[in-house]
Amino acid sequence: MNFAGEKTLLWLMLFGIVAGGVSGYLWGDAMQSVAWLGELFLTSLKMLIVPLVAASVITGVAGLGDVRKLGRLGAYSVAYYACTTFIAVSTGLLMANLWQPGVGVNLPLDLSAPTPKAGDVGLSDLILSLVHPNIIGAAAEMKLLPIIVFCIFFAAALSTLAEQGKPVIRFFEGLNEAMMTMVEWIMWFAPIGVFALIASKLGSAGGGEAFFNQLAGLAKYAAAVISGLLTHAVVLSLILLLLARRSVMEYLSHMGSALMTAFSTASSSATLPMTLEGVKNAGVDNNARRFVLPLGATINMDGTALYEAVAVLFIAQAYGIELGFGQQMVVLLTATMAAIGAAGIPEAGLVTMVIVLEAVGLPLEGIGLILAIDWFLDRCRTTINVYGDAVGAAVVGRLVTPK
Ligand code: ASP
């Protein structure tokens, strides 16, 4: 998409979000009537995810030309994910210690919603989730991680084949371009989509007044999460400036529509097509973009990691349980794992938080305390998740092909 088109879209989407917020605030539940428009936008994006992820990863890895370069690309990506996630959780811990949001919170809890169970979230489950016995089944269930792993190996194998591999790679290049063109078409529906998503969600939460009441009830907690996320956004911007040597404002102008989509959908996977388009328009190295973004959307979640740290400390404070330095280190490690394990779908972080709570022996029912406002904080953390991936693509892109 050209720059003029991008700019127009950015303003239209901003207008859509503001109009959605105002309508949801004023007309509350009545805005449910536009929910289907949001659903249409979301489903159209999701429709592209599986072919786009496959084509993107295969062309990204095959485009490196040499399997050995894959090692470098992979190592840079993992190092970036690990460092930024570590910074994010540390910021979360810092904010929770500074704000002390849980001190003086009134128990008993809001137990109206079912408490998540500790499911498949251990370390071995995390590793096992990298593979799937049936790749078509994984695609049907939209399990992206096994698809990505399959595609990395598939592309690496293709690039060892020389002549025989070429037509297959060219097929996926064509598929990738076609998918990206479809993304550009769907993007023009985004302003209406984000309007409908925001208006209907705020509406179903009871409109503006109910939202502010929910927010006021958990004001300190929300402030701790949001100030942490904003601090992390600044850190990521500094990384973008110093390591990727890019102008933050210019990069944000390309990423604006993806970030607004992340906020509206609360899903980094659904936002992936928009993220790929934004980073492409920003001129990031093609192979890095096609590899780093799909992988990042599934495992690199800075916002989620930060939020889990704040939430767990909040729950501990509310129960009057002191978590010392050692236990906060356990939170640091397990929150990182929980963020990796969280799928890029709405409120996934709320479920994987169980591993962190269990690790430090806190009652799982504590999750009931933060449920009321989670739909809103989910949107904020998803926006940072997507920004983290986009910055990662720029950093890794510069490291693999220095200018
Ligand atoms: N909704 C988040 C995402 O898609 C995950 C989470 O923290 O719940 O990135």
Coordinates of C-alpha atoms in Angstrom, one line a residue, residues 12-398:
L12 CA -10.3 6.5 9.1
M13 CA -9.4 3.9 11.7
L14 CA -8.7 6.4 14.4
F15 CA -12.1 7.9 13.6
G16 CA -13.6 4.4 13.8
I17 CA -12.1 3.8 17.2
V18 CA -13.2 7.1 18.6
A19 CA -16.7 6.8 17.2
G20 CA -16.9 3.3 18.5
G21 CA -15.9 4.4 21.9
V22 CA -18.4 7.3 22.0
S23 CA -21.3 5.2 20.6
G24 CA -20.6 2.3 23.1
Y25 CA -20.3 4.8 25.9
L26 CA -23.6 6.6 25.1
W27 CA -25.8 3.8 23.8
G28 CA -24.5 0.8 25.7
D29 CA -26.2 -2.5 25.0
A30 CA -28.0 -1.1 21.9
M31 CA -24.6 -1.2 20.1
Q32 CA -24.8 -5.0 20.1
S33 CA -26.7 -4.6 16.9
V34 CA -23.4 -3.7 15.1
A35 CA -21.4 -6.6 16.6
W36 CA -21.8 -8.6 13.4
L37 CA -19.8 -6.0 11.5
G38 CA -16.9 -6.5 13.9
E39 CA -17.3 -10.2 13.6
L40 CA -17.1 -9.9 9.8
F41 CA -13.9 -8.0 10.0
L42 CA -12.4 -10.3 12.6
T43 CA -13.4 -13.5 10.6
S44 CA -12.0 -12.1 7.4
L45 CA -8.7 -11.5 9.0
K46 CA -8.7 -14.9 10.6
M47 CA -9.5 -16.5 7.3
L48 CA -6.1 -15.4 6.0
I49 CA -4.0 -16.5 8.9
V50 CA -3.2 -20.1 8.1
P51 CA -2.2 -19.6 4.4
L52 CA -0.5 -16.4 5.3
V53 CA 1.6 -17.9 8.1
A54 CA 2.6 -20.9 6.0
A55 CA 3.5 -18.9 2.9
S56 CA 5.2 -16.2 5.0
V57 CA 7.4 -18.6 7.0
I58 CA 8.3 -20.8 4.0
T59 CA 9.3 -17.9 1.8
G60 CA 11.1 -16.1 4.7
V61 CA 13.2 -19.2 5.5
A62 CA 13.7 -20.3 1.9
G63 CA 14.6 -16.7 0.9
L64 CA 17.7 -16.9 3.1
G65 CA 19.1 -19.2 0.5
D66 CA 21.4 -21.0 2.9
V67 CA 20.2 -23.1 5.8
R68 CA 23.1 -21.9 7.9
K69 CA 21.7 -18.3 7.8
L70 CA 18.5 -19.7 9.4
G71 CA 20.6 -20.4 12.5
R72 CA 21.5 -16.7 12.8
L73 CA 18.0 -15.5 12.1
G74 CA 16.6 -17.9 14.7
A75 CA 19.2 -17.0 17.3
Y76 CA 18.7 -13.2 16.9
S77 CA 14.9 -13.7 17.1
V78 CA 15.0 -15.8 20.2
A79 CA 17.6 -13.5 21.8
Y80 CA 15.3 -10.5 21.1
Y81 CA 12.2 -12.3 22.4
A82 CA 14.0 -13.4 25.6
C83 CA 15.5 -10.0 26.4
T84 CA 12.4 -7.9 25.8
T85 CA 10.2 -10.4 27.7
F86 CA 12.6 -10.3 30.6
I87 CA 12.5 -6.4 30.6
A88 CA 8.7 -6.5 30.4
V89 CA 8.2 -8.8 33.4
S90 CA 10.8 -6.8 35.4
T91 CA 8.9 -3.6 34.6
G92 CA 5.7 -5.4 35.7
L93 CA 7.2 -6.4 39.0
L94 CA 8.6 -2.9 39.5
M95 CA 5.2 -1.3 38.9
A96 CA 3.4 -3.8 41.2
N97 CA 5.9 -3.1 44.0
L98 CA 5.6 0.7 43.5
W99 CA 1.8 0.9 43.2
Q100 CA 1.0 -1.8 45.7
P101 CA -2.4 -2.1 43.9
G102 CA -3.7 -5.1 46.0
V103 CA -3.2 -3.6 49.4
G104 CA -6.5 -3.0 51.1
V105 CA -8.6 -4.6 48.4
N106 CA -11.9 -6.0 49.6
L107 CA -12.3 -9.7 49.7
P108 CA -14.6 -11.8 49.1
L109 CA -14.2 -12.2 45.5
D110 CA -16.3 -11.9 42.4
L111 CA -16.6 -15.6 41.7
S112 CA -19.4 -15.4 39.2
A113 CA -17.1 -16.5 36.4
P114 CA -15.5 -20.0 36.4
T115 CA -11.9 -20.1 37.5
P116 CA -9.5 -21.5 34.9
K117 CA -8.0 -24.8 35.6
A118 CA -4.3 -25.6 35.4
G119 CA -4.4 -27.3 32.0
D120 CA -1.6 -28.1 29.6
V121 CA 0.7 -25.4 30.7
G122 CA 3.8 -27.1 32.1
L123 CA 7.3 -26.9 30.5
S124 CA 7.0 -30.3 28.7
D125 CA 3.5 -29.3 27.4
L126 CA 5.0 -26.2 26.1
I127 CA 7.6 -28.1 24.2
L128 CA 5.1 -30.7 23.0
S129 CA 2.9 -28.0 21.6
L130 CA 5.6 -27.3 19.0
V131 CA 4.6 -30.4 17.1
H132 CA 1.2 -31.8 15.9
P133 CA 0.6 -35.3 14.5
N134 CA -1.5 -33.9 11.7
I135 CA -0.5 -30.7 10.0
I136 CA -3.9 -30.3 8.4
G137 CA -5.5 -30.9 11.8
A138 CA -3.3 -28.2 13.2
A139 CA -4.4 -25.8 10.5
A140 CA -8.0 -26.7 11.1
E141 CA -7.6 -25.9 14.8
M142 CA -5.6 -22.8 14.0
K143 CA -2.7 -24.0 16.1
L144 CA 0.0 -21.8 14.7
L145 CA 3.0 -23.0 16.5
P146 CA 3.2 -26.5 15.0
I147 CA 2.4 -25.0 11.6
I148 CA 5.4 -22.6 12.0
V149 CA 7.7 -25.4 13.1
F150 CA 6.6 -27.6 10.2
C151 CA 7.1 -24.7 7.7
I152 CA 10.6 -23.9 9.0
F153 CA 11.8 -27.5 8.5
F154 CA 9.9 -27.8 5.2
A155 CA 11.5 -24.6 3.8
A156 CA 15.0 -25.6 5.1
A157 CA 14.5 -29.0 3.3
L158 CA 13.4 -27.2 0.1
S159 CA 16.4 -25.0 0.1
T160 CA 18.7 -28.1 0.1
L161 CA 17.0 -29.4 -3.0
A162 CA 18.3 -26.9 -5.6
E163 CA 16.4 -27.3 -8.9
Q164 CA 13.6 -29.5 -7.6
G165 CA 12.9 -27.1 -4.7
K166 CA 12.6 -24.0 -6.8
P167 CA 9.1 -24.4 -8.3
V168 CA 7.7 -25.2 -4.8
I169 CA 9.3 -22.1 -3.4
R170 CA 8.0 -20.0 -6.3
F171 CA 4.5 -21.4 -5.6
F172 CA 4.6 -20.2 -2.0
E173 CA 6.0 -16.8 -3.1
G174 CA 2.9 -16.4 -5.3
L175 CA 0.7 -17.5 -2.5
N176 CA 2.3 -15.0 -0.2
E177 CA 1.9 -12.1 -2.6
A178 CA -1.8 -13.0 -3.2
M179 CA -2.5 -13.2 0.5
M180 CA -0.8 -9.8 1.1
T181 CA -3.0 -8.3 -1.6
M182 CA -6.1 -9.7 0.1
V183 CA -4.9 -8.2 3.3
E184 CA -4.8 -4.8 1.6
W185 CA -8.3 -5.2 0.5
I186 CA -9.6 -6.2 3.9
M187 CA -7.8 -3.3 5.5
W188 CA -10.2 -0.9 3.8
F189 CA -13.0 -2.5 5.8
A190 CA -11.0 -2.0 9.1
P191 CA -12.4 1.4 10.0
I192 CA -15.9 0.0 10.1
G193 CA -14.6 -3.2 11.7
V194 CA -12.8 -1.5 14.6
F195 CA -15.8 0.9 15.1
A196 CA -18.2 -2.1 15.5
L197 CA -15.8 -4.1 17.7
I198 CA -15.2 -1.3 20.2
A199 CA -18.8 -0.1 20.2
S200 CA -20.3 -3.6 20.8
K201 CA -17.7 -4.6 23.4
L202 CA -18.1 -1.4 25.4
G203 CA -21.9 -1.9 24.9
S204 CA -21.8 -5.5 26.2
A205 CA -19.8 -4.3 29.2
G206 CA -22.7 -2.1 30.1
G207 CA -21.8 1.2 28.4
G208 CA -19.7 4.1 29.6
E209 CA -20.9 4.4 33.2
A210 CA -20.6 0.7 34.0
F211 CA -17.1 0.7 32.4
F212 CA -15.9 3.6 34.6
N213 CA -17.4 1.9 37.7
Q214 CA -15.4 -1.3 36.8
L215 CA -12.3 0.8 36.3
A216 CA -12.8 2.7 39.5
G217 CA -13.1 -0.5 41.5
L218 CA -9.8 -1.7 40.2
A219 CA -8.2 1.7 39.5
K220 CA -4.9 1.2 41.2
Y221 CA -4.4 -2.2 39.5
A222 CA -5.4 -0.9 36.1
A223 CA -3.0 2.1 36.6
A224 CA -0.2 -0.3 37.5
V225 CA -0.7 -2.4 34.4
I226 CA -1.2 0.6 32.1
S227 CA 1.8 2.5 33.4
G228 CA 3.9 -0.6 33.0
L229 CA 2.7 -1.1 29.5
L230 CA 3.4 2.5 28.6
T231 CA 6.9 2.3 30.1
H232 CA 7.5 -0.8 28.1
A233 CA 6.3 1.0 24.9
V234 CA 9.0 3.6 25.6
V235 CA 11.6 0.9 26.1
L236 CA 10.6 -0.7 22.8
S237 CA 10.8 2.6 21.1
L238 CA 14.3 3.2 22.4
I239 CA 15.3 -0.3 21.1
L240 CA 13.8 0.6 17.8
L241 CA 15.8 3.8 17.7
L242 CA 19.1 2.5 19.0
L243 CA 19.3 -1.1 17.6
A244 CA 17.2 -0.8 14.4
R245 CA 18.2 2.8 13.8
R246 CA 14.7 3.8 12.8
S247 CA 12.6 6.9 13.4
V248 CA 10.0 6.0 16.0
M249 CA 7.3 8.3 14.6
E250 CA 7.8 7.1 11.1
Y251 CA 7.6 3.5 12.2
L252 CA 4.5 4.1 14.2
S253 CA 2.8 5.8 11.3
H254 CA 3.3 2.5 9.4
M255 CA 2.2 0.4 12.3
G256 CA -0.8 2.5 13.4
S257 CA -3.4 0.4 11.7
A258 CA -2.0 -2.8 13.1
L259 CA -1.8 -1.4 16.6
M260 CA -5.4 -0.1 16.4
T261 CA -6.5 -3.5 15.1
A262 CA -4.7 -5.2 18.1
F263 CA -6.6 -2.9 20.5
S264 CA -9.9 -3.6 18.9
T265 CA -9.6 -7.4 18.4
A266 CA -7.5 -8.2 21.5
S267 CA -5.9 -10.9 19.4
S268 CA -2.3 -10.7 18.1
S269 CA -2.9 -13.7 15.8
A270 CA -5.9 -12.0 14.2
T271 CA -3.8 -8.8 13.8
L272 CA -0.9 -10.7 12.2
P273 CA -2.0 -9.9 8.6
M274 CA -2.1 -6.2 9.4
T275 CA 1.2 -6.4 11.2
L276 CA 2.9 -8.1 8.2
E277 CA 1.5 -5.3 6.0
G278 CA 2.6 -2.5 8.2
V279 CA 6.1 -3.8 8.7
K280 CA 6.3 -4.4 4.9
N281 CA 5.4 -0.8 4.3
A282 CA 8.0 0.3 6.7
G283 CA 10.6 -1.4 4.5
V284 CA 11.9 -4.0 6.9
D285 CA 14.0 -6.8 5.4
N286 CA 11.6 -9.3 3.8
N287 CA 13.0 -12.5 5.2
A288 CA 13.2 -11.2 8.7
R289 CA 9.7 -9.9 8.6
R290 CA 8.2 -13.1 7.3
F291 CA 10.0 -15.2 9.9
V292 CA 9.9 -13.0 13.0
L293 CA 6.3 -11.8 12.9
P294 CA 4.4 -15.1 12.7
L295 CA 6.7 -16.6 15.4
G296 CA 6.5 -13.5 17.5
A297 CA 2.7 -13.4 17.3
T298 CA 2.5 -16.8 18.9
I299 CA 5.4 -16.7 21.4
N300 CA 6.6 -13.2 22.0
M301 CA 4.1 -11.4 24.2
D302 CA 5.7 -8.6 26.2
G303 CA 2.4 -7.1 27.2
T304 CA 1.0 -10.4 28.5
A305 CA 4.2 -11.2 30.5
L306 CA 4.1 -7.7 32.1
Y307 CA 0.5 -8.0 32.9
E308 CA 0.8 -11.5 34.5
A309 CA 3.5 -10.2 36.8
V310 CA 1.4 -7.3 38.0
A311 CA -1.7 -9.4 38.3
V312 CA 0.0 -12.1 40.4
L313 CA 1.5 -9.6 42.8
F314 CA -1.8 -7.9 43.0
I315 CA -3.5 -11.1 44.0
A316 CA -0.8 -11.9 46.6
Q317 CA -1.2 -8.4 48.1
A318 CA -5.0 -8.7 48.2
Y319 CA -4.7 -12.0 50.1
G320 CA -2.1 -10.4 52.4
I321 CA 0.6 -12.9 51.3
E322 CA 4.1 -11.4 51.1
L323 CA 6.1 -12.5 48.1
G324 CA 9.8 -12.1 48.9
F325 CA 12.6 -11.5 46.4
G326 CA 13.1 -15.3 45.7
Q327 CA 9.4 -15.8 45.0
Q328 CA 9.3 -12.7 42.8
M329 CA 12.1 -14.3 40.7
V330 CA 9.9 -17.4 40.4
V331 CA 7.2 -15.1 39.1
L332 CA 9.7 -13.6 36.6
L333 CA 10.5 -17.1 35.2
T334 CA 7.0 -18.5 35.2
A335 CA 5.3 -15.3 33.9
T336 CA 7.8 -15.6 30.9
M337 CA 6.7 -19.2 30.4
A338 CA 3.1 -18.3 30.8
A339 CA 3.4 -15.5 28.1
I340 CA 5.1 -17.9 25.7
G341 CA 2.4 -20.5 26.3
A342 CA -0.5 -18.0 25.8
A343 CA -2.1 -18.1 22.4
G344 CA -2.6 -14.9 20.5
I345 CA -6.3 -14.9 21.2
P346 CA -8.5 -12.8 23.6
E347 CA -7.9 -13.4 27.3
A348 CA -5.4 -16.2 26.8
G349 CA -3.1 -14.7 29.4
L350 CA -5.8 -14.9 32.0
V351 CA -5.8 -18.7 31.6
T352 CA -2.0 -19.3 31.5
M353 CA -1.6 -17.1 34.6
V354 CA -2.5 -20.3 36.5
I355 CA 1.1 -21.6 36.1
V356 CA 2.4 -18.5 37.9
L357 CA -0.1 -18.6 40.7
E358 CA 0.6 -22.3 41.2
A359 CA 4.3 -21.8 41.2
V360 CA 4.2 -19.4 44.1
G361 CA 1.3 -21.1 45.9
L362 CA -1.4 -18.5 45.5
P363 CA -5.1 -19.4 45.4
L364 CA -6.4 -19.8 41.8
E365 CA -9.6 -18.1 42.9
G366 CA -7.6 -14.9 43.1
I367 CA -8.2 -14.6 39.3
G368 CA -11.8 -13.7 40.2
L369 CA -10.5 -10.4 41.5
I370 CA -9.3 -9.1 38.2
L371 CA -11.9 -10.5 35.9
A372 CA -14.2 -7.5 35.7
I373 CA -11.6 -5.3 33.9
D374 CA -9.7 -7.9 32.1
W375 CA -11.5 -7.4 28.7
F376 CA -10.1 -3.9 28.7
L377 CA -6.6 -4.6 29.9
D378 CA -6.4 -7.4 27.4
R379 CA -6.7 -4.9 24.6
C380 CA -4.0 -2.7 26.0
R381 CA -1.5 -5.6 26.5
T382 CA -2.3 -7.1 23.0
T383 CA -1.3 -3.7 21.5
I384 CA 2.0 -3.9 23.2
N385 CA 2.4 -7.5 22.2
V386 CA 2.0 -6.5 18.5
Y387 CA 4.4 -3.5 18.9
G388 CA 7.0 -5.8 20.5
D389 CA 6.8 -8.1 17.4
A390 CA 7.0 -5.2 15.0
V391 CA 10.1 -3.7 16.7
G392 CA 11.6 -7.2 16.8
A393 CA 11.2 -7.5 13.0
A394 CA 13.0 -4.2 12.5
V395 CA 15.8 -5.1 14.9
V396 CA 16.4 -8.6 13.5
G397 CA 16.0 -7.3 10.0
R398 CA 18.9 -4.8 10.6

